[in-house]
Amino acid sequence: MSFFGKKKQAAPSTQDAISKLQQTEEMLVKKSEFLEGKITQELRTAKTAGMKNKRVALNALKRKKRYEEQLSKIDGTLCTIEFQREALENASTNTEVLKNMGFAAKALENAHKELGDPDKVHDLMDDIAEQQELANEISSAISSPMGFGHDIDEDDLLAELEGMEQEEMDKQLLDVDQVPSTNLPDVPTTIPTRGVADHAEEEDDEMAALASWAQ
């Protein structure tokens, strides 16, 4: 027992407070529905009594008025509770977000501790770059051509190729000049006489026939 009075109670958690407010809201909503029913009932009573029974009608309207005042206060209380509940829900969300962010910050801090001094990281990256460069040089050296053909001038090769082509063309021309000629019949040098003699003999026969007719 404390010497300074009652022991101070621990502050409720956000979720407990939200749960309590939700229970209060449900209770007030039920009471609002009950009062709305009573207001409807008293209004019906007043209309039924009317001018026939003024005292009953007036008492019903008075009760209706009190119920409406209570209902108005409950509506105001519900608005306040709803606002408070939403504030608590936002605070709970922010708390959870900050908690997770703090957890992530600690994890990041531990990761940085494992990585060590930033200068060591830079040194490590320099070593990696140096080893990569060395690996590239070794790969280039291994893939470079060695021995025969490394120092041959391509211009000399092209000149040799052109000489070979020219030699082949000359050989083909020589083969064309040495092709044997085809045996053709000789051109006649004398005029054939057979046809001419026959033609002269035919003319002589015609002249003899003409002379015979004339006699």
Coordinates of N, CA and C in Angstrom, one line a residue:
M1 N 0.8 -1.2 0.0 CA 0.0 0.0 0.0 C 0.9 1.2 0.0
S2 N 0.5 2.2 -0.8 CA 1.3 3.4 -1.0 C 1.0 4.3 0.2
F3 N 2.0 5.1 0.6 CA 1.9 6.1 1.7 C 1.2 7.3 1.2
F4 N 1.1 7.5 -0.1 CA 0.6 8.8 -0.6 C -0.8 8.5 -1.2
G5 N -1.5 7.5 -0.8 CA -2.8 7.3 -1.3 C -2.9 6.0 -2.1
K6 N -3.9 6.0 -2.9 CA -4.1 4.8 -3.7 C -3.0 4.6 -4.8
K7 N -2.8 3.3 -5.1 CA -1.8 3.0 -6.1 C -2.3 3.4 -7.4
K8 N -1.4 4.1 -8.2 CA -1.8 4.6 -9.5 C -2.0 3.5 -10.4
Q9 N -3.1 3.5 -11.1 CA -3.4 2.4 -12.1 C -2.7 2.6 -13.4
A10 N -2.3 1.5 -14.0 CA -1.7 1.6 -15.3 C -2.6 2.2 -16.3
A11 N -2.1 3.0 -17.2 CA -2.9 3.5 -18.3 C -3.4 2.4 -19.2
P12 N -4.7 2.5 -19.6 CA -5.2 1.5 -20.5 C -4.5 1.5 -21.9
S13 N -4.5 0.4 -22.5 CA -4.0 0.4 -23.9 C -4.9 1.0 -24.9
T14 N -4.4 1.4 -26.0 CA -5.3 2.0 -27.1 C -6.4 1.1 -27.5
Q15 N -6.1 -0.2 -27.7 CA -7.1 -1.1 -28.1 C -8.2 -1.3 -27.0
D16 N -7.8 -1.3 -25.7 CA -8.8 -1.4 -24.7 C -9.7 -0.2 -24.7
A17 N -9.1 1.0 -24.9 CA -9.9 2.2 -24.9 C -10.9 2.2 -26.0
I18 N -10.4 1.8 -27.2 CA -11.3 1.7 -28.4 C -12.4 0.7 -28.2
S19 N -12.1 -0.4 -27.6 CA -13.2 -1.4 -27.3 C -14.2 -0.9 -26.3
K20 N -13.8 -0.1 -25.3 CA -14.7 0.4 -24.3 C -15.6 1.5 -25.0
L21 N -15.0 2.3 -25.9 CA -15.8 3.3 -26.6 C -16.8 2.6 -27.5
Q22 N -16.5 1.6 -28.2 CA -17.4 0.8 -29.1 C -18.6 0.3 -28.3
Q23 N -18.3 -0.3 -27.1 CA -19.4 -0.8 -26.3 C -20.3 0.4 -25.8
T24 N -19.7 1.5 -25.5 CA -20.6 2.7 -25.1 C -21.4 3.1 -26.3
E25 N -20.8 3.1 -27.5 CA -21.6 3.5 -28.7 C -22.8 2.6 -28.9
E26 N -22.5 1.3 -28.8 CA -23.6 0.3 -29.0 C -24.8 0.5 -28.0
M27 N -24.4 0.8 -26.7 CA -25.4 1.1 -25.7 C -26.2 2.3 -26.0
L28 N -25.5 3.4 -26.4 CA -26.2 4.7 -26.7 C -27.1 4.5 -28.0
V29 N -26.7 3.8 -28.9 CA -27.5 3.6 -30.1 C -28.8 2.8 -29.8
K30 N -28.7 1.8 -28.9 CA -29.9 1.1 -28.5 C -30.8 2.0 -27.7
K31 N -30.3 2.9 -26.9 CA -31.1 3.8 -26.1 C -31.8 4.8 -27.1
S32 N -31.0 5.2 -28.1 CA -31.6 6.2 -29.1 C -32.8 5.5 -29.8
E33 N -32.6 4.3 -30.2 CA -33.7 3.6 -30.9 C -34.9 3.4 -29.9
F34 N -34.7 3.2 -28.6 CA -35.8 3.1 -27.7 C -36.5 4.4 -27.5
L35 N -35.7 5.5 -27.5 CA -36.4 6.9 -27.3 C -37.1 7.2 -28.6
E36 N -36.6 6.9 -29.8 CA -37.4 7.1 -31.0 C -38.7 6.4 -31.0
G37 N -38.7 5.2 -30.5 CA -39.9 4.5 -30.4 C -40.9 5.1 -29.4
K38 N -40.4 5.6 -28.3 CA -41.3 6.3 -27.3 C -41.8 7.6 -27.9
I39 N -41.0 8.3 -28.6 CA -41.5 9.5 -29.2 C -42.6 9.3 -30.2
T40 N -42.5 8.2 -31.0 CA -43.5 7.9 -32.0 C -44.8 7.5 -31.2
Q41 N -44.6 6.7 -30.1 CA -45.8 6.3 -29.4 C -46.5 7.5 -28.7
E42 N -45.8 8.4 -28.1 CA -46.4 9.6 -27.5 C -47.1 10.5 -28.5
L43 N -46.5 10.6 -29.7 CA -47.1 11.4 -30.8 C -48.4 10.7 -31.2
R44 N -48.4 9.4 -31.3 CA -49.7 8.7 -31.7 C -50.7 8.9 -30.6
T45 N -50.3 8.9 -29.4 CA -51.3 9.1 -28.2 C -51.9 10.5 -28.3
A46 N -51.0 11.5 -28.5 CA -51.5 12.8 -28.6 C -52.5 13.0 -29.7
K47 N -52.2 12.4 -30.9 CA -53.1 12.6 -32.0 C -54.4 11.9 -31.8
T48 N -54.4 10.7 -31.1 CA -55.6 10.0 -30.8 C -56.5 10.7 -29.8
A49 N -55.9 11.3 -28.8 CA -56.7 12.1 -27.8 C -57.2 13.3 -28.4
G50 N -56.4 14.1 -29.0 CA -56.8 15.3 -29.7 C -57.5 16.3 -28.8
M51 N -58.5 16.9 -29.3 CA -59.2 17.9 -28.6 C -60.3 17.2 -27.7
K52 N -60.5 15.9 -27.9 CA -61.5 15.2 -27.0 C -61.0 15.1 -25.6
N53 N -59.6 14.8 -25.4 CA -59.1 14.7 -24.1 C -57.7 15.5 -24.1
K54 N -57.9 16.7 -23.8 CA -56.8 17.6 -23.9 C -55.7 17.3 -22.9
R55 N -56.1 16.9 -21.7 CA -55.1 16.6 -20.6 C -54.2 15.4 -21.0
V56 N -54.8 14.3 -21.6 CA -54.0 13.2 -22.1 C -53.1 13.6 -23.2
A57 N -53.6 14.4 -24.1 CA -52.8 14.8 -25.3 C -51.7 15.7 -24.8
L58 N -51.9 16.6 -23.9 CA -50.8 17.5 -23.4 C -49.8 16.7 -22.7
N59 N -50.1 15.8 -21.8 CA -49.1 15.0 -21.1 C -48.3 14.1 -22.1
A60 N -49.0 13.6 -23.1 CA -48.2 12.9 -24.2 C -47.2 13.7 -24.9
L61 N -47.6 14.9 -25.2 CA -46.7 15.9 -25.9 C -45.5 16.3 -25.0
K62 N -45.8 16.4 -23.6 CA -44.7 16.7 -22.7 C -43.7 15.6 -22.6
R63 N -44.2 14.4 -22.5 CA -43.3 13.2 -22.5 C -42.5 13.1 -23.8
K64 N -43.2 13.4 -24.9 CA -42.5 13.4 -26.2 C -41.4 14.4 -26.2
K65 N -41.6 15.6 -25.7 CA -40.6 16.7 -25.6 C -39.4 16.2 -24.8
R66 N -39.6 15.6 -23.6 CA -38.5 15.1 -22.8 C -37.7 14.0 -23.6
Y67 N -38.4 13.2 -24.2 CA -37.7 12.1 -25.0 C -36.8 12.7 -26.1
E68 N -37.4 13.7 -26.7 CA -36.6 14.4 -27.8 C -35.4 15.1 -27.3
E69 N -35.5 15.7 -26.1 CA -34.3 16.3 -25.4 C -33.2 15.3 -25.1
Q70 N -33.7 14.1 -24.6 CA -32.7 13.1 -24.2 C -32.1 12.5 -25.5
L71 N -32.9 12.4 -26.5 CA -32.4 11.9 -27.8 C -31.3 12.8 -28.4
S72 N -31.6 14.1 -28.3 CA -30.6 15.1 -28.8 C -29.3 15.0 -28.0
K73 N -29.4 14.9 -26.7 CA -28.2 14.8 -25.9 C -27.4 13.5 -26.3
I74 N -28.1 12.4 -26.5 CA -27.4 11.2 -26.8 C -26.8 11.3 -28.2
D75 N -27.4 12.0 -29.1 CA -26.8 12.2 -30.4 C -25.5 13.0 -30.3
G76 N -25.5 14.0 -29.4 CA -24.3 14.8 -29.2 C -23.2 13.9 -28.6
T77 N -23.6 13.1 -27.6 CA -22.6 12.2 -27.0 C -22.0 11.2 -28.0
L78 N -22.9 10.7 -28.8 CA -22.4 9.7 -29.9 C -21.4 10.4 -30.8
C79 N -21.6 11.6 -31.1 CA -20.7 12.3 -32.0 C -19.3 12.5 -31.3
T80 N -19.4 12.8 -30.0 CA -18.1 13.0 -29.3 C -17.4 11.7 -29.1
I81 N -18.1 10.6 -28.8 CA -17.5 9.3 -28.7 C -16.9 8.8 -30.0
E82 N -17.6 9.1 -31.1 CA -17.1 8.7 -32.4 C -15.9 9.4 -32.8
F83 N -15.8 10.7 -32.5 CA -14.6 11.5 -32.7 C -13.4 11.0 -31.9
Q84 N -13.7 10.7 -30.6 CA -12.6 10.2 -29.7 C -12.2 8.8 -30.2
R85 N -13.1 7.9 -30.6 CA -12.7 6.6 -31.1 C -11.8 6.7 -32.4
E86 N -12.2 7.5 -33.3 CA -11.4 7.7 -34.5 C -10.0 8.2 -34.2
A87 N -9.9 9.2 -33.2 CA -8.6 9.7 -32.8 C -7.8 8.6 -32.2
L88 N -8.4 7.7 -31.4 CA -7.7 6.6 -30.8 C -7.2 5.6 -31.9
E89 N -8.1 5.3 -32.9 CA -7.7 4.4 -34.0 C -6.6 5.0 -34.8
N90 N -6.6 6.3 -35.0 CA -5.5 6.9 -35.8 C -4.2 6.8 -34.9
A91 N -4.3 7.1 -33.6 CA -3.2 7.0 -32.8 C -2.6 5.6 -32.7
S92 N -3.5 4.6 -32.7 CA -3.1 3.2 -32.7 C -2.3 2.9 -34.0
T93 N -2.9 3.4 -35.1 CA -2.2 3.1 -36.4 C -0.9 3.8 -36.4
N94 N -0.8 5.0 -36.0 CA 0.5 5.7 -36.0 C 1.5 5.0 -35.1
T95 N 1.0 4.5 -33.9 CA 1.9 3.8 -33.0 C 2.5 2.6 -33.6
E96 N 1.6 1.8 -34.3 CA 2.0 0.6 -35.0 C 3.0 0.9 -36.1
V97 N 2.8 2.0 -36.8 CA 3.7 2.4 -37.9 C 5.0 2.8 -37.4
L98 N 5.0 3.6 -36.3 CA 6.3 4.0 -35.7 C 7.1 2.8 -35.1
K99 N 6.3 1.9 -34.5 CA 6.9 0.7 -34.0 C 7.6 -0.1 -35.1
N100 N 6.9 -0.3 -36.2 CA 7.5 -1.0 -37.3 C 8.7 -0.3 -37.9
M101 N 8.6 1.1 -38.0 CA 9.7 1.8 -38.5 C 10.9 1.7 -37.6
G102 N 10.7 1.7 -36.3 CA 11.8 1.6 -35.3 C 12.4 0.2 -35.5
F103 N 11.6 -0.8 -35.7 CA 12.1 -2.2 -35.9 C 13.0 -2.2 -37.1
A104 N 12.5 -1.6 -38.2 CA 13.3 -1.6 -39.4 C 14.6 -0.8 -39.3
A105 N 14.5 0.3 -38.5 CA 15.7 1.1 -38.2 C 16.8 0.3 -37.5
K106 N 16.4 -0.5 -36.5 CA 17.3 -1.3 -35.8 C 17.9 -2.4 -36.7
A107 N 17.0 -3.0 -37.5 CA 17.6 -4.0 -38.4 C 18.6 -3.4 -39.4
L108 N 18.3 -2.2 -39.9 CA 19.3 -1.5 -40.8 C 20.6 -1.2 -40.0
E109 N 20.4 -0.8 -38.8 CA 21.6 -0.5 -38.0 C 22.5 -1.7 -37.8
N110 N 21.8 -2.9 -37.5 CA 22.6 -4.1 -37.4 C 23.2 -4.5 -38.7
A111 N 22.5 -4.3 -39.8 CA 23.1 -4.6 -41.1 C 24.3 -3.8 -41.4
H112 N 24.3 -2.5 -41.0 CA 25.4 -1.6 -41.2 C 26.6 -2.0 -40.3
K113 N 26.3 -2.5 -39.1 CA 27.3 -2.9 -38.2 C 28.0 -4.2 -38.8
E114 N 27.3 -5.0 -39.4 CA 27.9 -6.2 -40.0 C 28.7 -5.9 -41.2
L115 N 28.3 -4.8 -41.9 CA 29.1 -4.4 -43.0 C 30.4 -3.7 -42.6
G116 N 30.4 -3.1 -41.4 CA 31.6 -2.5 -40.8 C 31.9 -1.1 -41.3
D117 N 33.1 -0.7 -41.2 CA 33.5 0.7 -41.5 C 33.3 1.0 -43.0
P118 N 32.7 2.1 -43.3 CA 32.6 2.4 -44.8 C 33.9 2.5 -45.5
D119 N 35.0 2.8 -44.9 CA 36.3 2.8 -45.6 C 36.7 1.4 -46.0
K120 N 36.4 0.5 -45.1 CA 36.7 -0.9 -45.4 C 35.8 -1.4 -46.6
V121 N 34.6 -0.9 -46.7 CA 33.7 -1.3 -47.8 C 34.3 -0.7 -49.1
H122 N 34.8 0.5 -49.0 CA 35.4 1.1 -50.2 C 36.6 0.4 -50.6
D123 N 37.4 0.0 -49.6 CA 38.7 -0.8 -49.9 C 38.3 -2.1 -50.6
L124 N 37.2 -2.8 -50.1 CA 36.8 -4.0 -50.6 C 36.3 -3.9 -52.1
M125 N 35.6 -2.8 -52.3 CA 35.1 -2.6 -53.7 C 36.3 -2.3 -54.6
D126 N 37.3 -1.6 -54.1 CA 38.5 -1.3 -54.9 C 39.2 -2.7 -55.3
D127 N 39.3 -3.5 -54.3 CA 40.0 -4.8 -54.5 C 39.2 -5.6 -55.5
I128 N 37.9 -5.6 -55.4 CA 37.0 -6.3 -56.4 C 37.3 -5.8 -57.8
A129 N 37.3 -4.4 -57.9 CA 37.5 -3.8 -59.3 C 38.9 -4.2 -59.8
E130 N 39.9 -4.2 -58.9 CA 41.3 -4.6 -59.3 C 41.3 -6.0 -59.8
Q131 N 40.7 -6.9 -59.1 CA 40.7 -8.3 -59.5 C 39.9 -8.6 -60.8
Q132 N 38.8 -7.8 -61.0 CA 38.1 -7.9 -62.2 C 38.9 -7.4 -63.4
E133 N 39.7 -6.3 -63.2 CA 40.5 -5.8 -64.3 C 41.6 -6.9 -64.6
L134 N 42.2 -7.5 -63.5 CA 43.2 -8.5 -63.8 C 42.6 -9.7 -64.5
A135 N 41.4 -10.1 -64.2 CA 40.8 -11.2 -64.9 C 40.5 -10.9 -66.3
N136 N 40.2 -9.6 -66.6 CA 40.0 -9.2 -68.0 C 41.3 -9.3 -68.8
E137 N 42.4 -8.8 -68.2 CA 43.7 -8.9 -68.9 C 44.1 -10.3 -69.1
I138 N 43.9 -11.2 -68.2 CA 44.2 -12.6 -68.4 C 43.4 -13.2 -69.5
S139 N 42.1 -12.9 -69.5 CA 41.2 -13.4 -70.6 C 41.7 -12.9 -71.9
S140 N 42.0 -11.6 -72.0 CA 42.5 -11.1 -73.3 C 43.8 -11.8 -73.8
A141 N 44.7 -12.0 -72.8 CA 46.0 -12.6 -73.1 C 45.8 -14.1 -73.6
I142 N 44.8 -14.8 -73.0 CA 44.6 -16.2 -73.4 C 44.0 -16.2 -74.8
S143 N 43.1 -15.3 -75.1 CA 42.3 -15.3 -76.3 C 43.1 -14.7 -77.5
S144 N 44.3 -14.1 -77.3 CA 45.0 -13.5 -78.4 C 45.7 -14.5 -79.2
P145 N 45.7 -14.4 -80.6 CA 46.3 -15.4 -81.5 C 47.9 -15.4 -81.3
M146 N 48.5 -16.5 -81.4 CA 49.9 -16.7 -81.2 C 50.5 -17.5 -82.3
G147 N 51.8 -17.3 -82.6 CA 52.5 -18.1 -83.6 C 52.3 -17.7 -85.0
F148 N 52.0 -18.7 -85.9 CA 51.9 -18.4 -87.3 C 50.8 -17.5 -87.7
G149 N 51.1 -16.6 -88.6 CA 50.0 -15.7 -89.1 C 49.8 -14.4 -88.3
H150 N 50.5 -14.3 -87.2 CA 50.3 -13.1 -86.3 C 50.8 -11.9 -86.9
D151 N 52.1 -12.0 -87.6 CA 52.7 -10.8 -88.1 C 52.6 -10.7 -89.6
I152 N 51.8 -11.5 -90.3 CA 51.6 -11.4 -91.8 C 50.9 -10.2 -92.2
D153 N 51.4 -9.5 -93.3 CA 50.8 -8.3 -93.8 C 49.7 -8.7 -94.7
E154 N 48.4 -8.2 -94.5 CA 47.3 -8.6 -95.4 C 47.5 -8.0 -96.8
D155 N 48.2 -6.9 -96.9 CA 48.4 -6.3 -98.3 C 49.2 -7.2 -99.1
D156 N 50.2 -7.9 -98.5 CA 51.0 -8.9 -99.3 C 50.1 -10.1 -99.7
L157 N 49.2 -10.5 -98.9 CA 48.3 -11.6 -99.2 C 47.4 -11.2 -100.4
L158 N 46.9 -9.9 -100.3 CA 46.0 -9.5 -101.4 C 46.7 -9.4 -102.7
A159 N 48.0 -8.9 -102.7 CA 48.8 -8.8 -103.9 C 49.0 -10.2 -104.5
E160 N 49.3 -11.2 -103.6 CA 49.5 -12.6 -104.1 C 48.2 -13.1 -104.7
L161 N 47.1 -12.8 -104.1 CA 45.8 -13.3 -104.6 C 45.5 -12.7 -106.0
E162 N 45.8 -11.4 -106.2 CA 45.6 -10.8 -107.5 C 46.5 -11.4 -108.5
G163 N 47.8 -11.7 -108.2 CA 48.7 -12.4 -109.2 C 48.2 -13.7 -109.6
M164 N 47.6 -14.5 -108.6 CA 47.0 -15.8 -109.0 C 45.9 -15.7 -109.9
E165 N 45.0 -14.7 -109.7 CA 43.8 -14.5 -110.6 C 44.3 -14.1 -112.0
Q166 N 45.3 -13.2 -112.1 CA 45.8 -12.8 -113.4 C 46.4 -13.9 -114.1
E167 N 47.1 -14.8 -113.4 CA 47.8 -16.0 -114.1 C 46.7 -16.9 -114.6
E168 N 45.6 -17.1 -113.8 CA 44.5 -17.9 -114.3 C 43.9 -17.4 -115.6
M169 N 43.7 -16.0 -115.6 CA 43.0 -15.4 -116.8 C 43.9 -15.6 -118.0
D170 N 45.3 -15.4 -117.9 CA 46.2 -15.6 -119.0 C 46.1 -17.0 -119.5
K171 N 46.1 -18.0 -118.6 CA 46.0 -19.4 -119.0 C 44.8 -19.6 -119.8
Q172 N 43.6 -19.1 -119.4 CA 42.4 -19.3 -120.1 C 42.5 -18.7 -121.5
L173 N 43.1 -17.5 -121.7 CA 43.3 -16.9 -123.0 C 44.1 -17.8 -123.9
L174 N 45.2 -18.3 -123.4 CA 46.1 -19.2 -124.2 C 45.3 -20.4 -124.7
D175 N 44.5 -21.0 -123.8 CA 43.7 -22.2 -124.2 C 42.7 -21.8 -125.4
V176 N 42.2 -20.6 -125.4 CA 41.3 -20.2 -126.5 C 42.1 -20.1 -127.8
D177 N 43.3 -19.6 -127.8 CA 44.1 -19.4 -129.1 C 44.5 -20.8 -129.7
Q178 N 44.6 -21.8 -128.9 CA 45.1 -23.1 -129.3 C 44.0 -24.1 -129.7
V179 N 42.8 -23.6 -129.8 CA 41.6 -24.5 -130.2 C 41.8 -24.8 -131.7
P180 N 41.8 -26.2 -132.2 CA 42.0 -26.5 -133.6 C 40.8 -26.1 -134.5
S181 N 41.1 -25.6 -135.8 CA 40.1 -25.1 -136.7 C 39.3 -26.3 -137.3
T182 N 38.1 -26.1 -137.6 CA 37.2 -27.1 -138.1 C 37.4 -27.2 -139.7
N183 N 37.5 -28.5 -140.2 CA 37.7 -28.8 -141.6 C 36.5 -28.4 -142.4
L184 N 36.6 -27.4 -143.3 CA 35.5 -27.0 -144.1 C 35.9 -27.3 -145.6
P185 N 34.9 -27.5 -146.4 CA 35.1 -27.8 -147.9 C 35.8 -26.6 -148.6
D186 N 36.6 -26.9 -149.6 CA 37.3 -25.8 -150.3 C 36.3 -25.0 -151.2
V187 N 36.6 -23.8 -151.4 CA 35.8 -22.9 -152.2 C 36.1 -23.2 -153.7
P188 N 35.1 -23.5 -154.5 CA 35.4 -23.9 -155.9 C 36.0 -22.7 -156.6
T189 N 37.0 -23.0 -157.5 CA 37.7 -22.0 -158.3 C 37.3 -21.9 -159.8
T190 N 36.6 -23.0 -160.3 CA 36.2 -23.1 -161.7 C 34.7 -23.0 -161.8
I191 N 34.2 -22.5 -162.9 CA 32.8 -22.3 -163.2 C 32.3 -23.6 -163.8
P192 N 31.3 -24.2 -163.3 CA 30.8 -25.5 -163.9 C 30.3 -25.3 -165.3
T193 N 30.6 -26.2 -166.3 CA 30.3 -26.1 -167.7 C 29.1 -26.9 -168.1
R194 N 28.7 -27.8 -167.3 CA 27.6 -28.7 -167.7 C 26.3 -27.9 -167.9
G195 N 26.0 -27.1 -167.1 CA 24.7 -26.3 -167.3 C 24.7 -25.4 -168.5
V196 N 25.9 -24.8 -168.8 CA 26.0 -23.9 -169.9 C 25.9 -24.6 -171.3
A197 N 26.5 -25.8 -171.4 CA 26.5 -26.6 -172.6 C 25.1 -27.0 -172.9
D198 N 24.4 -27.5 -171.9 CA 23.1 -27.9 -172.1 C 22.2 -26.8 -172.6
H199 N 22.4 -25.6 -172.1 CA 21.6 -24.4 -172.5 C 21.9 -24.1 -174.0
A200 N 23.1 -24.2 -174.4 CA 23.5 -23.9 -175.8 C 22.9 -24.9 -176.8
E201 N 22.9 -26.1 -176.4 CA 22.3 -27.2 -177.2 C 20.8 -27.0 -177.4
E202 N 20.1 -26.5 -176.3 CA 18.7 -26.3 -176.4 C 18.4 -25.1 -177.4
E203 N 19.3 -24.1 -177.4 CA 19.0 -23.0 -178.3 C 19.3 -23.4 -179.8
D204 N 20.2 -24.3 -180.0 CA 20.5 -24.8 -181.4 C 19.3 -25.6 -181.9
D205 N 18.7 -26.4 -181.1 CA 17.5 -27.1 -181.5 C 16.3 -26.2 -181.8
E206 N 16.2 -25.1 -181.1 CA 15.1 -24.2 -181.4 C 15.3 -23.5 -182.7
M207 N 16.6 -23.1 -183.0 CA 16.9 -22.4 -184.2 C 16.6 -23.4 -185.4
A208 N 17.0 -24.6 -185.3 CA 16.8 -25.6 -186.4 C 15.3 -25.8 -186.7
A209 N 14.5 -25.8 -185.6 CA 13.0 -26.0 -185.8 C 12.5 -24.7 -186.5
L210 N 12.9 -23.6 -186.1 CA 12.4 -22.4 -186.7 C 12.8 -22.3 -188.2
A211 N 14.0 -22.7 -188.6 CA 14.4 -22.7 -190.0 C 13.6 -23.6 -190.8
S212 N 13.3 -24.8 -190.3 CA 12.5 -25.8 -190.9 C 11.1 -25.3 -191.2
W213 N 10.5 -24.6 -190.3 CA 9.1 -24.0 -190.4 C 9.1 -22.9 -191.5
A214 N 10.2 -22.2 -191.6 CA 10.2 -21.1 -192.5 C 10.3 -21.6 -193.9
Q215 N 10.9 -22.8 -194.2 CA 10.9 -23.3 -195.6 C 9.5 -23.9 -195.9

